[in-house]
PDB file of C-alpha atoms in Angstrom:
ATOM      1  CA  UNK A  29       0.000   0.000   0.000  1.00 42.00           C
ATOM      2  CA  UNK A  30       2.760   2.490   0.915  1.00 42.00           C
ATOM      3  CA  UNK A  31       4.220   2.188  -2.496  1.00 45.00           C
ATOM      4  CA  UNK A  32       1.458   2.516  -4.269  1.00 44.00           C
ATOM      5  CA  UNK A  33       0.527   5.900  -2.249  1.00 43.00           C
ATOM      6  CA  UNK A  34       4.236   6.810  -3.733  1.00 45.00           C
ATOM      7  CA  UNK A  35       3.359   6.721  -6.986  1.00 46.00           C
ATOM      8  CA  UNK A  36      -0.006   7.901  -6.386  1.00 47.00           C
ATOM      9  CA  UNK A  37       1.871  11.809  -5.948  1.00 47.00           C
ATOM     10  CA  UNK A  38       5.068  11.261  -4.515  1.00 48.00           C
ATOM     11  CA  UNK A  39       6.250  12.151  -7.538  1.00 53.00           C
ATOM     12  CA  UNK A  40       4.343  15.073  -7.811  1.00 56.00           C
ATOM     13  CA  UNK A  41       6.757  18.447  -7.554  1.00 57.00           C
ATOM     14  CA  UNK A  42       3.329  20.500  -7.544  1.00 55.00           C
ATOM     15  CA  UNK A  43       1.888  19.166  -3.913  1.00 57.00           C
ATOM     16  CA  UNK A  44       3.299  19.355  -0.681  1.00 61.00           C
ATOM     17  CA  UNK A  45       3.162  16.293   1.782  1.00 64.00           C
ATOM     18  CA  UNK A  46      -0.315  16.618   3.026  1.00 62.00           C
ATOM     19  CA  UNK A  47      -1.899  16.865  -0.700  1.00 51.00           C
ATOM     20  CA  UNK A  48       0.377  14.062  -2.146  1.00 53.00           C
ATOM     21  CA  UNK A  49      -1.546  12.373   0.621  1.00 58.00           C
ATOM     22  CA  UNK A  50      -4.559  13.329  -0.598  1.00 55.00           C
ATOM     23  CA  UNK A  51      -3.814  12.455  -4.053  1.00 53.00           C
ATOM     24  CA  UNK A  52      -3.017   8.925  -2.803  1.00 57.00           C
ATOM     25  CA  UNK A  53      -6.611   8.728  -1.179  1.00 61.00           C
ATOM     26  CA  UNK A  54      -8.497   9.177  -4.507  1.00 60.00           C
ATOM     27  CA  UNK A  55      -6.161   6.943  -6.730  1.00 70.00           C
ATOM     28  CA  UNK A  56      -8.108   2.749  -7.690  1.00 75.00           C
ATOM     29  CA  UNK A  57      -6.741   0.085  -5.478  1.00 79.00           C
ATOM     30  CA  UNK A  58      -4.405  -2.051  -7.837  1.00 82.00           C
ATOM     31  CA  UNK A  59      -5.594  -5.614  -8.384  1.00 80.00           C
ATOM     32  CA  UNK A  60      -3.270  -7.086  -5.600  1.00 82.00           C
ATOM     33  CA  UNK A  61      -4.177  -4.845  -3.048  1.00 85.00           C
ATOM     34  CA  UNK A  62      -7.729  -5.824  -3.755  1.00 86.00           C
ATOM     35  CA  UNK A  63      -6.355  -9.360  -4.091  1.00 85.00           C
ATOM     36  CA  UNK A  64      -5.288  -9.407  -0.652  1.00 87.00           C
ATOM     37  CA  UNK A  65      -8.169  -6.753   1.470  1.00 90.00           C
ATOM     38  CA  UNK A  66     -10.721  -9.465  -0.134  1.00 90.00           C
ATOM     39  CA  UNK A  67      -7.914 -12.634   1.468  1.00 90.00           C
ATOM     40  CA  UNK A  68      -7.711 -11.451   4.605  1.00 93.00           C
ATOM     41  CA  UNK A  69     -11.709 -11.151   4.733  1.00 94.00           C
ATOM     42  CA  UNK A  70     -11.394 -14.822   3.826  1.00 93.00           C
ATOM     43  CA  UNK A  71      -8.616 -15.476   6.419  1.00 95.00           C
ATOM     44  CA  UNK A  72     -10.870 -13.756   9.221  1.00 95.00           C
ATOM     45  CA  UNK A  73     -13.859 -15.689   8.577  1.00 95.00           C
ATOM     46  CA  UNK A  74     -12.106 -18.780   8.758  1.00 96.00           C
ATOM     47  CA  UNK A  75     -10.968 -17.679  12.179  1.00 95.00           C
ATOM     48  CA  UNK A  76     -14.467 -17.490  13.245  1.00 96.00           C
ATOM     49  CA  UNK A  77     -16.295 -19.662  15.604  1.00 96.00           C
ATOM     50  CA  UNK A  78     -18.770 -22.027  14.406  1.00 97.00           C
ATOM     51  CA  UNK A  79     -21.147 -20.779  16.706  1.00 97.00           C
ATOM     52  CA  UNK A  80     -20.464 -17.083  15.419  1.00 97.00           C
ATOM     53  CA  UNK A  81     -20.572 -18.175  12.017  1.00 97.00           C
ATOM     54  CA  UNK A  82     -23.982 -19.701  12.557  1.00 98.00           C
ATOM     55  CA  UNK A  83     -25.423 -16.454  13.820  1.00 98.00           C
ATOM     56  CA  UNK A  84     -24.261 -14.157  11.149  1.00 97.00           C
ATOM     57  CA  UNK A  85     -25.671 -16.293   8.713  1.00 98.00           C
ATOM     58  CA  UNK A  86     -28.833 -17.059  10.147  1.00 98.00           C
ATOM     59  CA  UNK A  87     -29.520 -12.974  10.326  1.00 98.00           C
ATOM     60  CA  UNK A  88     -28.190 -12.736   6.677  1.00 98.00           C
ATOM     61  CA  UNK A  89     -30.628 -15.388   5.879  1.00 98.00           C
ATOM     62  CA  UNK A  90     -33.757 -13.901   8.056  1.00 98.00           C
ATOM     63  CA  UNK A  91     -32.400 -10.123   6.181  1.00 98.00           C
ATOM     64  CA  UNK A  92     -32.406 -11.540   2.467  1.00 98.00           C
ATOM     65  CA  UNK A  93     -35.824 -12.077   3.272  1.00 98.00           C
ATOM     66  CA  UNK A  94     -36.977  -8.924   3.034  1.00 98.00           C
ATOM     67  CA  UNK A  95     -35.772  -9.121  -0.770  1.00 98.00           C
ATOM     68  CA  UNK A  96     -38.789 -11.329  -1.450  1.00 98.00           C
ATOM     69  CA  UNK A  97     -41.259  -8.858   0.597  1.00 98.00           C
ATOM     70  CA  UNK A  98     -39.545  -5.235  -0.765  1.00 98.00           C
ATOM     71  CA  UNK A  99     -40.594  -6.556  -4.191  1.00 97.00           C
ATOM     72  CA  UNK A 100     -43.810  -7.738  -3.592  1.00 97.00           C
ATOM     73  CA  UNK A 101     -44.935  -4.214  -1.376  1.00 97.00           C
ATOM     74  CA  UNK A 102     -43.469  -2.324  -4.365  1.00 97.00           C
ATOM     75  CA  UNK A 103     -45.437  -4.036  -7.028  1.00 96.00           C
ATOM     76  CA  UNK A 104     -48.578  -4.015  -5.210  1.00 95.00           C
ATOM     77  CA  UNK A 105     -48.796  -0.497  -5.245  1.00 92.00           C
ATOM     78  CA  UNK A 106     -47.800  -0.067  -9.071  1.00 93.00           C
ATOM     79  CA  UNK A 107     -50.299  -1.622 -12.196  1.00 92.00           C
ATOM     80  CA  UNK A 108     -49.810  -4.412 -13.513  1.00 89.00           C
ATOM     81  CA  UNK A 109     -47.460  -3.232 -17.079  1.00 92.00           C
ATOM     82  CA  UNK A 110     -44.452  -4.280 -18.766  1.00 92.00           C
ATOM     83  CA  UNK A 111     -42.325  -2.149 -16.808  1.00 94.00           C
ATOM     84  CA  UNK A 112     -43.240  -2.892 -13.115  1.00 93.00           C
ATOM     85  CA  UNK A 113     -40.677  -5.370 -12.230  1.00 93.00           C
ATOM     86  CA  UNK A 114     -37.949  -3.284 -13.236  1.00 96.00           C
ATOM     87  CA  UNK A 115     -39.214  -0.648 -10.402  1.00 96.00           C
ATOM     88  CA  UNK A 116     -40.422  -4.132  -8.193  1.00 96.00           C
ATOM     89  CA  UNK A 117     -36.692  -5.275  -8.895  1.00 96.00           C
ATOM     90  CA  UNK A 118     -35.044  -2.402  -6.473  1.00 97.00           C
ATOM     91  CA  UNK A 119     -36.671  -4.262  -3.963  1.00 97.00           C
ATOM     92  CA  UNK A 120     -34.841  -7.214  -4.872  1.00 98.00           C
ATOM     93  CA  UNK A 121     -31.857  -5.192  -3.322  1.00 98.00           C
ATOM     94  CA  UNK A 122     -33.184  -4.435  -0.003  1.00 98.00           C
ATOM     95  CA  UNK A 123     -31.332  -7.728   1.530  1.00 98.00           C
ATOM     96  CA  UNK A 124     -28.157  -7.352  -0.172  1.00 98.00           C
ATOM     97  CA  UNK A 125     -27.703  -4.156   1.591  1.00 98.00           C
ATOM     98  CA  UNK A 126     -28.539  -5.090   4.832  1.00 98.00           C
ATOM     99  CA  UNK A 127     -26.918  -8.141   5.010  1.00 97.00           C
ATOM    100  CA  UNK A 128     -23.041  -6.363   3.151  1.00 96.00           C
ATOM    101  CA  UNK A 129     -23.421  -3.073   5.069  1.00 96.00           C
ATOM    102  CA  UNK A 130     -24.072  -4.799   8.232  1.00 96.00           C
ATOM    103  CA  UNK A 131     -21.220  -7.689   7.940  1.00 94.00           C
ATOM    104  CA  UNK A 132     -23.519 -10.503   7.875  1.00 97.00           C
ATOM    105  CA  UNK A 133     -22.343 -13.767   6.772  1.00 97.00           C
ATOM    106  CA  UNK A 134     -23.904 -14.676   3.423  1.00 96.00           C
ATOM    107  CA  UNK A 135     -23.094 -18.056   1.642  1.00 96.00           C
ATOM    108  CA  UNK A 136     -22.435 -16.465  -2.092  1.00 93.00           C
ATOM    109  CA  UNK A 137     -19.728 -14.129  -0.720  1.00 90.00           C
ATOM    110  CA  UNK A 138     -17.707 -17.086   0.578  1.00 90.00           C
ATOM    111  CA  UNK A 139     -17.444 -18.268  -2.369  1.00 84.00           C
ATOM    112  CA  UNK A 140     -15.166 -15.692  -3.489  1.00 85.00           C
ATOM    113  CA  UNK A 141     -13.651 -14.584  -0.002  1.00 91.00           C
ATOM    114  CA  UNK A 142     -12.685 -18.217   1.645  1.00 92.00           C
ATOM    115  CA  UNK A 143     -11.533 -19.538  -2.140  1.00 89.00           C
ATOM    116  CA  UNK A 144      -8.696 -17.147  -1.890  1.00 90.00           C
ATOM    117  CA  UNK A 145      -6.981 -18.707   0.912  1.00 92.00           C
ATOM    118  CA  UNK A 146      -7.506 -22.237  -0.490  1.00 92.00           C
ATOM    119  CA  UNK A 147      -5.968 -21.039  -3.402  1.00 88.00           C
ATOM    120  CA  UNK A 148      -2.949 -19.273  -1.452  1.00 87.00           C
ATOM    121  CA  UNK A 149      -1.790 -21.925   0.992  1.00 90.00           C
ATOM    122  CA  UNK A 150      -2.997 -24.938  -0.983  1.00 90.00           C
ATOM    123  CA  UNK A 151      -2.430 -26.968   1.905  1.00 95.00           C
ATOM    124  CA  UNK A 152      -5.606 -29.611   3.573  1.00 96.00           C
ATOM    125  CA  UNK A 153      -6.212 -27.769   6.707  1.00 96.00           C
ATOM    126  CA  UNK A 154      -7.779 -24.571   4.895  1.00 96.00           C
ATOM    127  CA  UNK A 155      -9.662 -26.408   2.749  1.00 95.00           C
ATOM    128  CA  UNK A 156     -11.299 -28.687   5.757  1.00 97.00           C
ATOM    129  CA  UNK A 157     -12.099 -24.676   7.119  1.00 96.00           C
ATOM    130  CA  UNK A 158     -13.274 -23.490   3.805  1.00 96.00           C
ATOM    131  CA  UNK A 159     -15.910 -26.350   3.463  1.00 96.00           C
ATOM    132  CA  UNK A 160     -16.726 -26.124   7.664  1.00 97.00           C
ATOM    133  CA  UNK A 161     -17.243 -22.341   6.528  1.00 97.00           C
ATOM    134  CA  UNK A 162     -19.863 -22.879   3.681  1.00 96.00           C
ATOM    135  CA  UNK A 163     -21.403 -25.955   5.736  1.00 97.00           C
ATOM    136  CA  UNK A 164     -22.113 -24.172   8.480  1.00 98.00           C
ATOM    137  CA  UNK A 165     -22.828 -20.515   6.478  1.00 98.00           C
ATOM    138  CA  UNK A 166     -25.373 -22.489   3.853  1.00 97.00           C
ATOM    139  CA  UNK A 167     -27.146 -24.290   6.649  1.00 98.00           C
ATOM    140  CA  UNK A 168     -27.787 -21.310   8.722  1.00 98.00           C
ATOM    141  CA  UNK A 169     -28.737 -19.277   5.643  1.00 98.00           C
ATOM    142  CA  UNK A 170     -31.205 -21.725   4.631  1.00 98.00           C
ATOM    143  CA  UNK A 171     -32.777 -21.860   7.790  1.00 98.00           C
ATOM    144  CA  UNK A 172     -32.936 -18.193   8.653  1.00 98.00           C
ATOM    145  CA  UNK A 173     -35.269 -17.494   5.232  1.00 98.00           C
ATOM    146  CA  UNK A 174     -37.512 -21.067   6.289  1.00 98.00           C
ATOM    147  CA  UNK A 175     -37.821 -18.415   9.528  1.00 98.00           C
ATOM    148  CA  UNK A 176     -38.369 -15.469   7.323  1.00 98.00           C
ATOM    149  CA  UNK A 177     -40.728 -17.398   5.000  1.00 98.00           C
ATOM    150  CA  UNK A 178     -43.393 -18.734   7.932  1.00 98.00           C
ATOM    151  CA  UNK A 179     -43.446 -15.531   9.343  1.00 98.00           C
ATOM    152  CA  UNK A 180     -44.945 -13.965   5.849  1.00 97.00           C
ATOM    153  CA  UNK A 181     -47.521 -16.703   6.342  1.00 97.00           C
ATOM    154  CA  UNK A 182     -49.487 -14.822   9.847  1.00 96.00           C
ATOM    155  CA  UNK A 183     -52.384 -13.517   8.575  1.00 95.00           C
ATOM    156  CA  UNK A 184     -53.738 -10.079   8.906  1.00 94.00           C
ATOM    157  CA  UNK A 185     -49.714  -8.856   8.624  1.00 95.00           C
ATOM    158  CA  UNK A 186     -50.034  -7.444   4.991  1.00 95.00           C
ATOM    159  CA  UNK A 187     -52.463  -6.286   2.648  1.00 95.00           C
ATOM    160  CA  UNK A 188     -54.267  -8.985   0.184  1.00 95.00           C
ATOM    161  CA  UNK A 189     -52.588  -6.918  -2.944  1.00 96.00           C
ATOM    162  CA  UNK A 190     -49.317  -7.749  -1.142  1.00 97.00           C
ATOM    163  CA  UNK A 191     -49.684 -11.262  -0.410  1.00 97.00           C
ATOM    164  CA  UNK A 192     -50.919 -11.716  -3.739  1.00 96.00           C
ATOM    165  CA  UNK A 193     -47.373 -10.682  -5.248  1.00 96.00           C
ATOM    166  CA  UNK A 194     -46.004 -12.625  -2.570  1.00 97.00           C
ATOM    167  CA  UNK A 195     -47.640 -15.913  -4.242  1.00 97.00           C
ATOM    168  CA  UNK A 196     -46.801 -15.294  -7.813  1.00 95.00           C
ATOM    169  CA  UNK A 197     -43.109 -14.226  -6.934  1.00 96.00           C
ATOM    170  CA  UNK A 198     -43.076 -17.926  -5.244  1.00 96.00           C
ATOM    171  CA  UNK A 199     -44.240 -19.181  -7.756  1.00 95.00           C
ATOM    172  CA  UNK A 200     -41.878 -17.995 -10.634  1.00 91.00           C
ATOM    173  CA  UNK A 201     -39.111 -18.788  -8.058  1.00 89.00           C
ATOM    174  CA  UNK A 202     -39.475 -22.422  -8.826  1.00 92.00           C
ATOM    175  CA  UNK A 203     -37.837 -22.950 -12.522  1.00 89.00           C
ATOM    176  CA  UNK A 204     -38.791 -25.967 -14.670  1.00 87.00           C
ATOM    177  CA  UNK A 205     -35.465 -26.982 -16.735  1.00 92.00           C
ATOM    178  CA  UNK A 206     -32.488 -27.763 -14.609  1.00 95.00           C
ATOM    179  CA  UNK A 207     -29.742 -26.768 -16.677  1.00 95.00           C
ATOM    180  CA  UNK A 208     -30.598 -23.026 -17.960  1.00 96.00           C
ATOM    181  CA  UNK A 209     -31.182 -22.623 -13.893  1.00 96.00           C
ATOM    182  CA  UNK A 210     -27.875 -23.783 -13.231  1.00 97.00           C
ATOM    183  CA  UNK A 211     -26.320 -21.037 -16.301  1.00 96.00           C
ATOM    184  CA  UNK A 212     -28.885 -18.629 -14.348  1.00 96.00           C
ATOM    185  CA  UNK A 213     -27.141 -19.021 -10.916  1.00 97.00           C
ATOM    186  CA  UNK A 214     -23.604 -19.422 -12.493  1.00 96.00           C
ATOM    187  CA  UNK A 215     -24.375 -15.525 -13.835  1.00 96.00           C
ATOM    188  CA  UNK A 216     -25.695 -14.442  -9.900  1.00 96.00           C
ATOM    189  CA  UNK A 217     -22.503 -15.927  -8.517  1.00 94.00           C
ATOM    190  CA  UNK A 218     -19.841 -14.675 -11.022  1.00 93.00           C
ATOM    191  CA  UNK A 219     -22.238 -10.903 -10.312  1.00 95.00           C
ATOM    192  CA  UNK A 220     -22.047 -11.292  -6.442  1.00 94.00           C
ATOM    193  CA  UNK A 221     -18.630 -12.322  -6.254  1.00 91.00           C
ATOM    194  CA  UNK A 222     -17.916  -9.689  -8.454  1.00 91.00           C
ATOM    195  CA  UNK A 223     -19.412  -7.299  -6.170  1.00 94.00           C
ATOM    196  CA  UNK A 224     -17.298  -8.401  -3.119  1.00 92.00           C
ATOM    197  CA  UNK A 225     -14.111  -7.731  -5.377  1.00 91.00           C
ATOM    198  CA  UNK A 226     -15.698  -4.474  -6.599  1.00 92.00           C
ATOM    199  CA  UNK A 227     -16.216  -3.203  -2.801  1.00 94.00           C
ATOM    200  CA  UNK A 228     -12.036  -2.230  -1.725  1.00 91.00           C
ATOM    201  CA  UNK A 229     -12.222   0.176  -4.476  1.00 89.00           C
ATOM    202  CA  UNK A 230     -15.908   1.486  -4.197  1.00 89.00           C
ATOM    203  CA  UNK A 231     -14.952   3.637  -1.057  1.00 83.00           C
ATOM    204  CA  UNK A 232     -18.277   5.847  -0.778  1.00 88.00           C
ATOM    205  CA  UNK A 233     -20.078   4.482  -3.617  1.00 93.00           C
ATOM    206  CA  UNK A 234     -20.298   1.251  -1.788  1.00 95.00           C
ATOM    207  CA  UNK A 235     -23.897   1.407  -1.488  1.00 97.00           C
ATOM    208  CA  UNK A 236     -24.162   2.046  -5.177  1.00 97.00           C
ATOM    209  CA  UNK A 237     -21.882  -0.756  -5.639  1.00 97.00           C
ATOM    210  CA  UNK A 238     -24.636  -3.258  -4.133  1.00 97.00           C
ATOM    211  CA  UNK A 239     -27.318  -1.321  -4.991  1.00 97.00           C
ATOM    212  CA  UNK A 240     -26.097  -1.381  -9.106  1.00 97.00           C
ATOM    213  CA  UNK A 241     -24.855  -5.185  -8.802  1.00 97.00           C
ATOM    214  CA  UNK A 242     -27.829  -6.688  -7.032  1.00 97.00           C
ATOM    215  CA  UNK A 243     -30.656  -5.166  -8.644  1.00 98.00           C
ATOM    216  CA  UNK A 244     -29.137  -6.245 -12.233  1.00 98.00           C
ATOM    217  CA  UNK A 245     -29.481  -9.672 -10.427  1.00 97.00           C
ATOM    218  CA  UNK A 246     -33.133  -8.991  -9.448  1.00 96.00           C
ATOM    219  CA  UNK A 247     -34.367  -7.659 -12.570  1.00 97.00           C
ATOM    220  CA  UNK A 248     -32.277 -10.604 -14.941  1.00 96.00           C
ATOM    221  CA  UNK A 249     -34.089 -13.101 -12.931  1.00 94.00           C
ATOM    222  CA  UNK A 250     -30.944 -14.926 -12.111  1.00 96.00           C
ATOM    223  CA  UNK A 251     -31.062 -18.092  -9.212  1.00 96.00           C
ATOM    224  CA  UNK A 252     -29.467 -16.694  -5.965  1.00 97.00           C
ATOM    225  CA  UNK A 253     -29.422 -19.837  -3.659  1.00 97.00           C
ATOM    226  CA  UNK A 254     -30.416 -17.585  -0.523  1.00 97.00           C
ATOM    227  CA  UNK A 255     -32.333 -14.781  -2.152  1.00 96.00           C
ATOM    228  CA  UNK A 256     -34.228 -17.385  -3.924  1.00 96.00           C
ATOM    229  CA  UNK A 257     -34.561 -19.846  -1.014  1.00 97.00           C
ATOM    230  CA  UNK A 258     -37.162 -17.280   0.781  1.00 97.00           C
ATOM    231  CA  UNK A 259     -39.462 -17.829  -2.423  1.00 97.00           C
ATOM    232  CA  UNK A 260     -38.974 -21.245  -2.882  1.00 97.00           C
ATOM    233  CA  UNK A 261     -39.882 -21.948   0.697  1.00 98.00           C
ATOM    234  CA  UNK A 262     -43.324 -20.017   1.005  1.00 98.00           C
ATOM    235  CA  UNK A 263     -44.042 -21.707  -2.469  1.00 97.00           C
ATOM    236  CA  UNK A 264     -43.852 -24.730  -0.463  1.00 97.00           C
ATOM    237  CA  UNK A 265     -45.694 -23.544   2.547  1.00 97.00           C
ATOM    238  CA  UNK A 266     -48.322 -22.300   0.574  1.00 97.00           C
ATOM    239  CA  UNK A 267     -48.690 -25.543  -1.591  1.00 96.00           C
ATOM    240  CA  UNK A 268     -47.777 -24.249  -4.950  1.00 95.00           C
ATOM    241  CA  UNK A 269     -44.752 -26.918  -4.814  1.00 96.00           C
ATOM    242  CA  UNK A 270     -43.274 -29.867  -2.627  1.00 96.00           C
ATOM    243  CA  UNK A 271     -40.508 -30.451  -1.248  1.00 96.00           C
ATOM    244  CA  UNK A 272     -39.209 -32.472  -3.671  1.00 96.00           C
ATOM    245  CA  UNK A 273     -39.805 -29.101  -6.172  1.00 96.00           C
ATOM    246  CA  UNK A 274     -37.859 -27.180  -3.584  1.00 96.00           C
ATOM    247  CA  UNK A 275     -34.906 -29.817  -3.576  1.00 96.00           C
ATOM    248  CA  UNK A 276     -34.629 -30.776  -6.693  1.00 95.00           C
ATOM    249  CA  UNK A 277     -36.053 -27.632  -9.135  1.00 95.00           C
ATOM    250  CA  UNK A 278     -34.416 -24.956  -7.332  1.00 96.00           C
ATOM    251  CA  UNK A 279     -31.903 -25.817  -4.496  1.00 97.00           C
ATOM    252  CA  UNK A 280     -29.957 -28.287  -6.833  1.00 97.00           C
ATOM    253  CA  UNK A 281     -29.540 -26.351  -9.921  1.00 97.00           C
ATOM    254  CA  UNK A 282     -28.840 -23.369  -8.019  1.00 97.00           C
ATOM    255  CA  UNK A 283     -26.436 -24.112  -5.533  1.00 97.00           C
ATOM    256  CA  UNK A 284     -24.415 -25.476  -8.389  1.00 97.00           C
ATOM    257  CA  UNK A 285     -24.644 -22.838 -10.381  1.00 96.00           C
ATOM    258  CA  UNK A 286     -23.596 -20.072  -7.409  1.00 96.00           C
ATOM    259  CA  UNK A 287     -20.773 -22.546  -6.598  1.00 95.00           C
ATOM    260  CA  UNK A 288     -19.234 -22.322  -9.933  1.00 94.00           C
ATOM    261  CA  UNK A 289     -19.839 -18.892 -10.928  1.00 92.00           C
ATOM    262  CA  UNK A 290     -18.345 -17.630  -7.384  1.00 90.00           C
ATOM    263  CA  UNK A 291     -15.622 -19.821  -7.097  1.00 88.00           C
ATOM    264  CA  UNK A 292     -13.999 -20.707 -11.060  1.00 80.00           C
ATOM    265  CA  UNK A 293     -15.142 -17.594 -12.654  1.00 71.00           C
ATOM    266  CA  UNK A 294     -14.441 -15.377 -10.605  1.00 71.00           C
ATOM    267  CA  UNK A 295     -12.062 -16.522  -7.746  1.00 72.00           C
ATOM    268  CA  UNK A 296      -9.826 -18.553  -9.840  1.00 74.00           C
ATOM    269  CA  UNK A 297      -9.023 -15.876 -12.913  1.00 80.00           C
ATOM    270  CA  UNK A 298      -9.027 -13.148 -10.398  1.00 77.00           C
ATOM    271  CA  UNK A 299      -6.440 -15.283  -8.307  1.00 78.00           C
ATOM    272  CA  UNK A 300      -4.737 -16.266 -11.876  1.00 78.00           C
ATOM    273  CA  UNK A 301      -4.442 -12.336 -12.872  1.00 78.00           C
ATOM    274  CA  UNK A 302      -2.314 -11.621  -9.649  1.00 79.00           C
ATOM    275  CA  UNK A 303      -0.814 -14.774  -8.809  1.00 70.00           C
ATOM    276  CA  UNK A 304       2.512 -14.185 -10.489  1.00 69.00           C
ATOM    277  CA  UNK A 305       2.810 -10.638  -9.623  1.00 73.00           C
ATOM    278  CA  UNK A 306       1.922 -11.878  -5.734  1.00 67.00           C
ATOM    279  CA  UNK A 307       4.562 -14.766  -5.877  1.00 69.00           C
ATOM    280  CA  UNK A 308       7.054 -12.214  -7.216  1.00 66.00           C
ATOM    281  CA  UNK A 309       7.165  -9.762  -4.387  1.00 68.00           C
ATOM    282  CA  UNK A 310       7.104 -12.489  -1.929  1.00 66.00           C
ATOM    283  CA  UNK A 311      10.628 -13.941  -3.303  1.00 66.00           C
ATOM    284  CA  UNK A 312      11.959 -10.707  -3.407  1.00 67.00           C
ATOM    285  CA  UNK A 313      11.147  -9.371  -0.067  1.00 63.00           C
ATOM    286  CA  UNK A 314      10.806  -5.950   1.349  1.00 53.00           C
ATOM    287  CA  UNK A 315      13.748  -5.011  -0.345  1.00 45.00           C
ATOM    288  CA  UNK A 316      12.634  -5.885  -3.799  1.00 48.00           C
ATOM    289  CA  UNK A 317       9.041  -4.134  -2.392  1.00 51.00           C
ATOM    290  CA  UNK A 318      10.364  -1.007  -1.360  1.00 48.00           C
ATOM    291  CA  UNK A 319      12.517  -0.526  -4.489  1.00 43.00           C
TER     292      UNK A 319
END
């Protein structure tokens, strides 16, 4: 970091000390800096209790929740035309934000953040942590929106108009062909995973990082495992599918497809692009660093 602030303005014969400082503040994160701020993210939640794992995720699970309800609120109170799900879909990134902002643990950012390690030490012991990690993150996830999903069931909570949205986005929540749902979830995971490599550099336009990234998510109609798992359950609880649907139409095909698009598409050619230059400055040590 301290040599990139060098050449940020330490060059500069036009600023004095404090503005070179400045300068250094507004300049884009290079790719290994980002490389390693998104690592050590990885490194720290591996750290982590189960225990503390398992409540992060379960409130990122109960706050993706309100993904499914944001949407449905919004496009209750809009008519039904062409357009309305592309105002319904900034609903869609109502959980996102709570659940990044507030440091939750969400499975689809592992996939990117934990890989990194794995793919730095390359040894069995952070691999065994890695999968604890998205054991542990997945299950809670999955069972905060079940929470999330039977509490939109009390009656009397929400308008008829509301619940009525509620039911058809269910509904289209359960896909019928396997495969295009996997290529559907391998495009939310390579855009979510994308998003946590995005955030280093976003500084203050973090928001409209998650904001920007999420809703293109919403609106594509692309197979989030957790986002979609609040759906897919209240489709069950509400009869419109079994559990076998659940299993087998969405939570298959998606999980695979998050899996792949978080971890080969993004984590491995994002390792790939800064492996070299990584291995490179570790040989040559601080002197080679400073120079």
């Amino acid at each position: 970091m301290a040599k990139q602030q060098h050449e940020a303005g330490g060059h500069s014969p036009h600023l004095s000390s404090d503005e070179q400082g400045q300068a250094s503040q507004h300049t884009t994160p290079q790719a290994p800096v980002i490389h390693e701020v998104v690592r050590e993210d990885g490194e720290n939640a591996l750290k982590r209790p189960v225990r503390a794992l398992a409540w992060s995720a379960l409130a990122a699970g109960l706050s993706m929740g309100f993904s499914f309800l944001v949407q449905a609120v919004l496009a209750a109170g809009m008519p039904d035309a062409p357009w309305r799900h592309l105002v319904a879909g900034l609903g869609y990134c109502t959980g996102f934000v709570i659940v990044i902002l507030g440091r939750q643990q969400l499975f689809t950012e592992s996939t990117l953040t934990v890989v990194l390690p794995v793919l730095v030490h390359r040894d069995v012991r952070t691999v065994l942590l890695a999968l604890r990690l998205w054991l542990v993150v997945l299950a809670a996830n999955l069972a905060g929106t079940i929470v999330f999903a039977a509490l939109l069931l009390v009656p009397g909570v929400f308008e008829p108009e509301v619940v009525g949205n509620l039911r058809t986005l269910a509904i289209e929540a359960m896909p019928d062909s396997f495969w295009p749902t996997v290529l559907r979830a391998v495009f939310a995971g390579w855009l979510i995973a994308l998003m946590v490599w995005l955030l280093p550099s976003a500084r203050a336009a973090r928001l409209m990082t998650i904001l920007f990234i999420s809703y293109i998510v919403g609106i594509s109609h692309l197979s989030h495992i957790i986002a979609g798992s609040v759906e897919a359950a209240y489709a069950v609880m509400t009869g419109h599918a079994s559990v076998g649907d659940f299993l087998l139409r969405f939570f298959a095909p998606t999980l695979l497809g998050n899996v792949i698009g978080g971890v080969s598409l993004v984590a491995m050619i994002n390792h790939a692009a800064v492996a070299s230059e990584l291995r490179d400055r570790k040989e040559s040590g601080p002197a080679g660093r400073s120079g």
